[in-house]
Amino acid sequence: MRKQAGDHMNSDVPEILRSLNHFLSIRDLEAETLRALIDFALLRKRQFLAGELRPMLAGRVLAMIFQKSSLRTRLGFEAAMAQLGGHAVHLDDHHIGLARREPSQDVARVISSMCDGIMARVFSHQTVVELAAHSRVPVINGLSDWAHPCQALADIATIREHFGRTDGLKLAFIGDANNVARSLANACPRTGISFSIASPEGYGMEEGEVQMARQCGRRYGADILLTTDPFEAVRDADIVYTDVWTSMGQEHESDQRDRDFAGYQVNTALLKAARPTAVVMHCLPARRNLEITPEVVDGPQSIIFPQAANRLHTQRALLEVLLDRPRPG
Ligand code: CP
Ligand code: NVA
């Protein structure tokens, strides 16, 4: 039988990563798998920058569904597919009406009969779970109300690059215990990074999440701290991280949230309470003068823009891992 584009597998994707079928949340990953994925992404980044990347996904197509706005996630996946010799199709949710015009299961079945992967940014996490349950090709969560695993992947890779290691570091998250915080609470202990989070009363991390993070942290020497005091959270922190107080889908709560989070701004005074060598991270988009001040975003301790650039490099590696495999028959 004639070999077709897409029948091959790139042999140097580490074996441990071949077991990944979907990428819905960091919690689904063993620590060793996450660490291997980060190593692989940083290797491929170096090869890309040296002009040595091969078009591993020639002839492959990624379908991208967006129920919410995006710059980094969409561009990262679209540019990555082009760089790997494949193609990305943007499906505007106004047109396809995921889980409204058509049930997720039918959308998943149709897309997986035409494409090699699905990336979806959704309101309800359940939607990506349903897509994965009915898809015959890998599904990637490009952000849900519950998790943002692609962000955490880029974040830990950025930390590894900056410090040359992850074990023994401490990350302090200041603000809402949202999708980004939850993914970091799972990614940090898996990579030996202690995680503290300071949120106002009523916006803290769920007890179950904290227990799970603690359990994982015990195995990899990482502590987990939950507090309402930002200064307590940043003590001895190597990384100070924040995100918007109002996530997409919560816009109707924004006035109340701006009031409730007023004492949770990442500014020069708070940064001074962390280690002198501490860096600042933010997943972007940032609202200057709300959760973070302009002098911190643009200051010498910020690694926010290299962090954003790593969305491309880590997503490209993730695509190679998930899409470079034999097509379902
Ligand atoms: N951080 C992030 O996911 O950015 P976008 O919302 O622009 O994709
Ligand atoms: N927590 C934010 C992250 C945006 C990248 C949101 O969900 O809107």
Tab-separated table of N, CA and C in Angstrom, residues 52-119:
chain	number	residue	atom	x	y	z
A	52	GLU	N	16.930	24.433	12.767
A	52	GLU	CA	17.066	22.988	12.528
A	52	GLU	C	15.759	22.215	12.685
A	53	LEU	N	14.654	22.924	12.692
A	53	LEU	CA	13.383	22.222	12.896
A	53	LEU	C	12.928	21.576	11.589
A	54	ARG	N	12.475	20.336	11.670
A	54	ARG	CA	11.982	19.674	10.455
A	54	ARG	C	10.456	19.749	10.417
A	55	PRO	N	9.867	19.749	9.224
A	55	PRO	CA	8.394	19.874	9.121
A	55	PRO	C	7.704	18.560	9.478
A	56	MET	N	7.666	18.273	10.760
A	56	MET	CA	7.189	16.982	11.274
A	56	MET	C	5.708	16.748	11.012
A	57	LEU	N	4.947	17.816	10.794
A	57	LEU	CA	3.492	17.630	10.667
A	57	LEU	C	2.990	17.985	9.263
A	58	ALA	N	3.840	17.719	8.250
A	58	ALA	CA	3.414	17.993	6.867
A	58	ALA	C	2.125	17.235	6.566
A	59	GLY	N	1.170	17.927	6.030
A	59	GLY	CA	-0.093	17.288	5.652
A	59	GLY	C	-1.078	17.131	6.799
A	60	ARG	N	-0.686	17.552	7.988
A	60	ARG	CA	-1.574	17.408	9.160
A	60	ARG	C	-2.409	18.676	9.361
A	61	VAL	N	-3.617	18.491	9.893
A	61	VAL	CA	-4.520	19.637	10.083
A	61	VAL	C	-5.026	19.668	11.523
A	62	LEU	N	-4.925	20.836	12.133
A	62	LEU	CA	-5.459	21.056	13.476
A	62	LEU	C	-6.705	21.927	13.369
A	63	ALA	N	-7.804	21.480	13.971
A	63	ALA	CA	-9.023	22.309	14.032
A	63	ALA	C	-9.011	23.057	15.363
A	64	MET	N	-9.239	24.370	15.306
A	64	MET	CA	-9.208	25.188	16.528
A	64	MET	C	-10.575	25.834	16.736
A	65	ILE	N	-11.160	25.566	17.898
A	65	ILE	CA	-12.482	26.136	18.222
A	65	ILE	C	-12.292	27.157	19.334
A	66	PHE	N	-12.804	28.352	19.135
A	66	PHE	CA	-12.695	29.375	20.176
A	66	PHE	C	-14.073	29.882	20.590
A	67	GLN	N	-14.447	29.598	21.839
A	67	GLN	CA	-15.665	30.200	22.395
A	67	GLN	C	-15.353	31.531	23.079
A	68	LYS	N	-14.040	31.803	23.271
A	68	LYS	CA	-13.613	33.039	23.939
A	68	LYS	C	-12.474	33.655	23.133
A	69	SER	N	-12.200	34.931	23.404
A	69	SER	CA	-11.135	35.644	22.682
A	69	SER	C	-9.760	35.039	22.960
A	70	SER	N	-8.819	35.322	22.070
A	70	SER	CA	-7.445	34.835	22.279
A	70	SER	C	-6.479	35.562	21.353
A	71	LEU	N	-5.293	35.838	21.857
A	71	LEU	CA	-4.171	36.248	21.013
A	71	LEU	C	-3.113	35.133	21.030
A	72	ARG	N	-2.518	34.917	22.222
A	72	ARG	CA	-1.376	34.003	22.343
A	72	ARG	C	-1.718	32.559	21.976
A	73	THR	N	-2.848	32.080	22.464
A	73	THR	CA	-3.172	30.665	22.253
A	73	THR	C	-3.415	30.393	20.776
A	74	ARG	N	-4.228	31.257	20.173
A	74	ARG	CA	-4.519	31.047	18.755
A	74	ARG	C	-3.273	31.204	17.897
A	75	LEU	N	-2.560	32.309	18.109
A	75	LEU	CA	-1.389	32.555	17.273
A	75	LEU	C	-0.321	31.476	17.499
A	76	GLY	N	-0.150	31.078	18.765
A	76	GLY	CA	0.841	30.039	19.076
A	76	GLY	C	0.545	28.752	18.319
A	77	PHE	N	-0.703	28.316	18.342
A	77	PHE	CA	-1.045	27.060	17.646
A	77	PHE	C	-0.988	27.224	16.130
A	78	GLU	N	-1.464	28.363	15.646
A	78	GLU	CA	-1.515	28.550	14.195
A	78	GLU	C	-0.098	28.674	13.620
A	79	ALA	N	0.731	29.480	14.291
A	79	ALA	CA	2.118	29.636	13.820
A	79	ALA	C	2.857	28.305	13.934
A	80	ALA	N	2.623	27.584	15.016
A	80	ALA	CA	3.314	26.307	15.221
A	80	ALA	C	2.957	25.315	14.113
A	81	MET	N	1.685	25.236	13.755
A	81	MET	CA	1.290	24.303	12.691
A	81	MET	C	1.980	24.683	11.380
A	82	ALA	N	2.056	25.989	11.104
A	82	ALA	CA	2.731	26.429	9.870
A	82	ALA	C	4.209	26.061	9.926
A	83	GLN	N	4.847	26.282	11.071
A	83	GLN	CA	6.282	25.986	11.202
A	83	GLN	C	6.573	24.489	11.069
A	84	LEU	N	5.586	23.667	11.409
A	84	LEU	CA	5.777	22.206	11.314
A	84	LEU	C	5.279	21.652	9.979
A	85	GLY	N	4.893	22.548	9.075
A	85	GLY	CA	4.498	22.119	7.735
A	85	GLY	C	3.053	21.684	7.620
A	86	GLY	N	2.276	21.876	8.699
A	86	GLY	CA	0.859	21.513	8.676
A	86	GLY	C	-0.014	22.751	8.538
A	87	HIS	N	-1.266	22.602	8.909
A	87	HIS	CA	-2.210	23.712	8.729
A	87	HIS	C	-3.179	23.750	9.908
A	88	ALA	N	-3.563	24.959	10.300
A	88	ALA	CA	-4.558	25.099	11.371
A	88	ALA	C	-5.800	25.778	10.809
A	89	VAL	N	-6.966	25.254	11.154
A	89	VAL	CA	-8.236	25.846	10.705
A	89	VAL	C	-8.927	26.466	11.914
A	90	HIS	N	-9.216	27.748	11.823
A	90	HIS	CA	-9.896	28.431	12.925
A	90	HIS	C	-11.406	28.322	12.734
A	91	LEU	N	-12.082	27.718	13.706
A	91	LEU	CA	-13.534	27.577	13.640
A	91	LEU	C	-14.155	28.538	14.647
A	92	ASP	N	-14.735	29.595	14.144
A	92	ASP	CA	-15.351	30.581	15.018
A	92	ASP	C	-16.602	29.967	15.638
A	93	ASP	N	-16.688	30.025	16.953
A	93	ASP	CA	-17.818	29.367	17.613
A	93	ASP	C	-19.161	29.993	17.251
A	94	HIS	N	-19.140	31.247	16.767
A	94	HIS	CA	-20.410	31.836	16.308
A	94	HIS	C	-20.974	31.023	15.154
A	95	HIS	N	-20.075	30.417	14.398
A	95	HIS	CA	-20.531	29.636	13.241
A	95	HIS	C	-20.846	28.190	13.608
A	96	ILE	N	-19.962	27.566	14.415
A	96	ILE	CA	-20.214	26.133	14.646
A	96	ILE	C	-21.150	25.877	15.825
A	97	GLY	N	-21.231	26.819	16.767
A	97	GLY	CA	-22.187	26.691	17.881
A	97	GLY	C	-21.960	25.424	18.699
A	98	LEU	N	-20.700	25.267	19.161
A	98	LEU	CA	-20.349	24.068	19.941
A	98	LEU	C	-21.248	23.939	21.169
A	99	ALA	N	-21.860	22.778	21.307
A	99	ALA	CA	-22.758	22.454	22.427
A	99	ALA	C	-24.047	23.289	22.404
A	100	ARG	N	-24.272	24.031	21.334
A	100	ARG	CA	-25.543	24.775	21.189
A	100	ARG	C	-26.190	24.416	19.850
A	101	ARG	N	-25.518	24.786	18.757
A	101	ARG	CA	-26.056	24.417	17.434
A	101	ARG	C	-25.957	22.905	17.245
A	102	GLU	N	-24.899	22.334	17.818
A	102	GLU	CA	-24.625	20.912	17.616
A	102	GLU	C	-23.951	20.349	18.871
A	103	PRO	N	-24.346	19.157	19.331
A	103	PRO	CA	-23.730	18.624	20.547
A	103	PRO	C	-22.232	18.362	20.362
A	104	SER	N	-21.483	18.486	21.470
A	104	SER	CA	-20.020	18.313	21.417
A	104	SER	C	-19.651	16.973	20.792
A	105	GLN	N	-20.435	15.942	21.109
A	105	GLN	CA	-20.068	14.614	20.610
A	105	GLN	C	-20.120	14.539	19.086
A	106	ASP	N	-21.108	15.206	18.478
A	106	ASP	CA	-21.192	15.195	17.010
A	106	ASP	C	-20.072	16.028	16.397
A	107	VAL	N	-19.788	17.168	17.038
A	107	VAL	CA	-18.699	18.023	16.544
A	107	VAL	C	-17.391	17.226	16.590
A	108	ALA	N	-17.146	16.528	17.693
A	108	ALA	CA	-15.905	15.750	17.836
A	108	ALA	C	-15.809	14.664	16.774
A	109	ARG	N	-16.912	13.981	16.523
A	109	ARG	CA	-16.881	12.882	15.541
A	109	ARG	C	-16.605	13.408	14.143
A	110	VAL	N	-17.235	14.529	13.803
A	110	VAL	CA	-17.037	15.078	12.458
A	110	VAL	C	-15.611	15.600	12.294
A	111	ILE	N	-15.157	16.381	13.257
A	111	ILE	CA	-13.796	16.930	13.123
A	111	ILE	C	-12.780	15.797	13.056
A	112	SER	N	-12.958	14.775	13.890
A	112	SER	CA	-11.919	13.741	13.872
A	112	SER	C	-11.993	12.865	12.633
A	113	SER	N	-13.031	13.016	11.820
A	113	SER	CA	-13.027	12.304	10.529
A	113	SER	C	-12.315	13.124	9.446
A	114	MET	N	-11.995	14.384	9.768
A	114	MET	CA	-11.376	15.258	8.751
A	114	MET	C	-10.008	15.796	9.166
A	115	CYS	N	-9.742	15.875	10.463
A	115	CYS	CA	-8.528	16.538	10.953
A	115	CYS	C	-7.728	15.600	11.856
A	116	ASP	N	-6.535	16.064	12.244
A	116	ASP	CA	-5.628	15.226	13.046
A	116	ASP	C	-5.585	15.621	14.510
A	117	GLY	N	-6.216	16.738	14.845
A	117	GLY	CA	-6.227	17.179	16.244
A	117	GLY	C	-7.267	18.270	16.419
A	118	ILE	N	-7.708	18.437	17.674
A	118	ILE	CA	-8.688	19.476	18.004
A	118	ILE	C	-8.123	20.300	19.152
A	119	MET	N	-8.131	21.605	19.001
A	119	MET	CA	-7.776	22.491	20.105
A	119	MET	C	-9.030	23.311	20.395
